[in-house]
Amino acid sequence: MTEAIPANANEHCPGPSSEQAGKSSSCEGCPNQNVCKSGAAQAVDPDLEKIKARLRGVKHKLLVLSGKGGVGKSTLSAQV
């Protein structure tokens, strides 16, 4: 699984799952420093297993997303 470094993180962010998360000098001043330091960013989503179980029987999955609103995501999803 790829590590998701927050978009607003400092330039040399070690990443939220690193041993140095929130502790290295590159973390100074980062808006995510306290979250990374606390380990909350490393927590596993408790609903992940439930989602996997529900999707196990779905043969084809189609992800519909966009970085902005009003582009027809719901319309496309409803018509597929």
PDB file of C-alpha atoms in Angstrom:
ATOM      1  CA  MET A   1       0.000   0.000   0.000  1.00  0.00           C
ATOM      2  CA  THR A   2       1.317   3.428  -0.939  1.00  0.00           C
ATOM      3  CA  GLU A   3       1.902   5.886   1.852  1.00  0.00           C
ATOM      4  CA  ALA A   4      -0.261   8.981   1.560  1.00  0.00           C
ATOM      5  CA  ILE A   5       1.704  12.113   2.380  1.00  0.00           C
ATOM      6  CA  PRO A   6      -0.734  14.974   3.037  1.00  0.00           C
ATOM      7  CA  ALA A   7      -0.862  17.610   0.305  1.00  0.00           C
ATOM      8  CA  ASN A   8      -0.168  20.391   2.813  1.00  0.00           C
ATOM      9  CA  ALA A   9       2.879  18.656   4.340  1.00  0.00           C
ATOM     10  CA  ASN A  10       6.347  20.207   4.383  1.00  0.00           C
ATOM     11  CA  GLU A  11       8.693  19.559   1.468  1.00  0.00           C
ATOM     12  CA  HIS A  12      10.787  16.763   3.030  1.00  0.00           C
ATOM     13  CA  CYS A  13       7.964  15.048   4.914  1.00  0.00           C
ATOM     14  CA  PRO A  14       9.068  11.576   6.097  1.00  0.00           C
ATOM     15  CA  GLY A  15       5.467  10.352   5.753  1.00  0.00           C
ATOM     16  CA  PRO A  16       2.855   9.522   8.394  1.00  0.00           C
ATOM     17  CA  SER A  17       3.887   5.871   8.764  1.00  0.00           C
ATOM     18  CA  SER A  18       7.597   6.613   9.247  1.00  0.00           C
ATOM     19  CA  GLU A  19       9.311   6.172  12.611  1.00  0.00           C
ATOM     20  CA  GLN A  20      10.268   9.856  12.283  1.00  0.00           C
ATOM     21  CA  ALA A  21       6.691  11.024  11.590  1.00  0.00           C
ATOM     22  CA  GLY A  22       6.097  14.299  13.421  1.00  0.00           C
ATOM     23  CA  LYS A  23       9.527  14.151  15.079  1.00  0.00           C
ATOM     24  CA  SER A  24      12.111  15.009  12.412  1.00  0.00           C
ATOM     25  CA  SER A  25      13.372  18.524  11.758  1.00  0.00           C
ATOM     26  CA  SER A  26      11.487  18.589   8.448  1.00  0.00           C
ATOM     27  CA  CYS A  27       8.239  18.306  10.441  1.00  0.00           C
ATOM     28  CA  GLU A  28       8.765  21.631  12.229  1.00  0.00           C
ATOM     29  CA  GLY A  29       5.921  23.994  11.389  1.00  0.00           C
ATOM     30  CA  CYS A  30       3.906  21.385   9.481  1.00  0.00           C
ATOM     31  CA  PRO A  31       0.146  21.645  10.134  1.00  0.00           C
ATOM     32  CA  ASN A  32       0.011  17.830  10.406  1.00  0.00           C
ATOM     33  CA  GLN A  33       2.870  17.472  12.916  1.00  0.00           C
ATOM     34  CA  ASN A  34       0.709  16.709  15.962  1.00  0.00           C
ATOM     35  CA  VAL A  35      -1.405  14.146  14.097  1.00  0.00           C
ATOM     36  CA  CYS A  36       1.683  12.358  12.773  1.00  0.00           C
ATOM     37  CA  LYS A  37       3.462  12.467  16.143  1.00  0.00           C
ATOM     38  CA  SER A  38       0.420  11.009  17.934  1.00  0.00           C
ATOM     39  CA  GLY A  39       0.311   7.988  15.622  1.00  0.00           C
ATOM     40  CA  ALA A  40      -3.317   8.679  14.659  1.00  0.00           C
ATOM     41  CA  ALA A  41      -2.306   8.776  10.988  1.00  0.00           C
ATOM     42  CA  GLN A  42      -1.085   5.172  11.277  1.00  0.00           C
ATOM     43  CA  ALA A  43      -4.354   3.839  12.700  1.00  0.00           C
ATOM     44  CA  VAL A  44      -6.206   1.299  10.553  1.00  0.00           C
ATOM     45  CA  ASP A  45      -9.718   2.303   9.555  1.00  0.00           C
ATOM     46  CA  PRO A  46     -12.059   0.105  11.639  1.00  0.00           C
ATOM     47  CA  ASP A  47     -14.593  -0.048   8.794  1.00  0.00           C
ATOM     48  CA  LEU A  48     -12.079  -1.394   6.276  1.00  0.00           C
ATOM     49  CA  GLU A  49     -12.930  -5.071   6.885  1.00  0.00           C
ATOM     50  CA  LYS A  50     -16.650  -4.334   6.703  1.00  0.00           C
ATOM     51  CA  ILE A  51     -16.177  -2.562   3.359  1.00  0.00           C
ATOM     52  CA  LYS A  52     -14.072  -5.431   1.995  1.00  0.00           C
ATOM     53  CA  ALA A  53     -16.738  -7.947   3.024  1.00  0.00           C
ATOM     54  CA  ARG A  54     -19.519  -5.963   1.339  1.00  0.00           C
ATOM     55  CA  LEU A  55     -17.559  -5.532  -1.886  1.00  0.00           C
ATOM     56  CA  ARG A  56     -16.326  -9.145  -2.017  1.00  0.00           C
ATOM     57  CA  GLY A  57     -19.376 -10.211  -4.043  1.00  0.00           C
ATOM     58  CA  VAL A  58     -19.194  -7.303  -6.495  1.00  0.00           C
ATOM     59  CA  LYS A  59     -17.546  -8.507  -9.686  1.00  0.00           C
ATOM     60  CA  HIS A  60     -16.835  -5.165 -11.374  1.00  0.00           C
ATOM     61  CA  LYS A  61     -16.051  -1.967  -9.479  1.00  0.00           C
ATOM     62  CA  LEU A  62     -15.921   1.465 -11.111  1.00  0.00           C
ATOM     63  CA  LEU A  63     -14.496   4.447  -9.269  1.00  0.00           C
ATOM     64  CA  VAL A  64     -16.027   7.782 -10.247  1.00  0.00           C
ATOM     65  CA  LEU A  65     -14.251  10.821  -8.826  1.00  0.00           C
ATOM     66  CA  SER A  66     -13.265  14.369  -9.586  1.00  0.00           C
ATOM     67  CA  GLY A  67     -11.380  17.138  -7.865  1.00  0.00           C
ATOM     68  CA  LYS A  68     -14.261  19.558  -8.298  1.00  0.00           C
ATOM     69  CA  GLY A  69     -18.027  19.623  -8.088  1.00  0.00           C
ATOM     70  CA  GLY A  70     -20.640  19.883 -10.814  1.00  0.00           C
ATOM     71  CA  VAL A  71     -19.006  17.544 -13.307  1.00  0.00           C
ATOM     72  CA  GLY A  72     -21.689  14.826 -13.280  1.00  0.00           C
ATOM     73  CA  LYS A  73     -20.297  12.191 -10.900  1.00  0.00           C
ATOM     74  CA  SER A  74     -23.696  11.369  -9.381  1.00  0.00           C
ATOM     75  CA  THR A  75     -25.415  11.425 -12.758  1.00  0.00           C
ATOM     76  CA  LEU A  76     -22.880   9.039 -14.244  1.00  0.00           C
ATOM     77  CA  SER A  77     -22.986   6.746 -11.192  1.00  0.00           C
ATOM     78  CA  ALA A  78     -26.781   6.568 -11.278  1.00  0.00           C
ATOM     79  CA  GLN A  79     -26.862   5.707 -14.978  1.00  0.00           C
ATOM     80  CA  VAL A  80     -24.199   2.994 -14.945  1.00  0.00           C
TER      81      VAL A  80
END
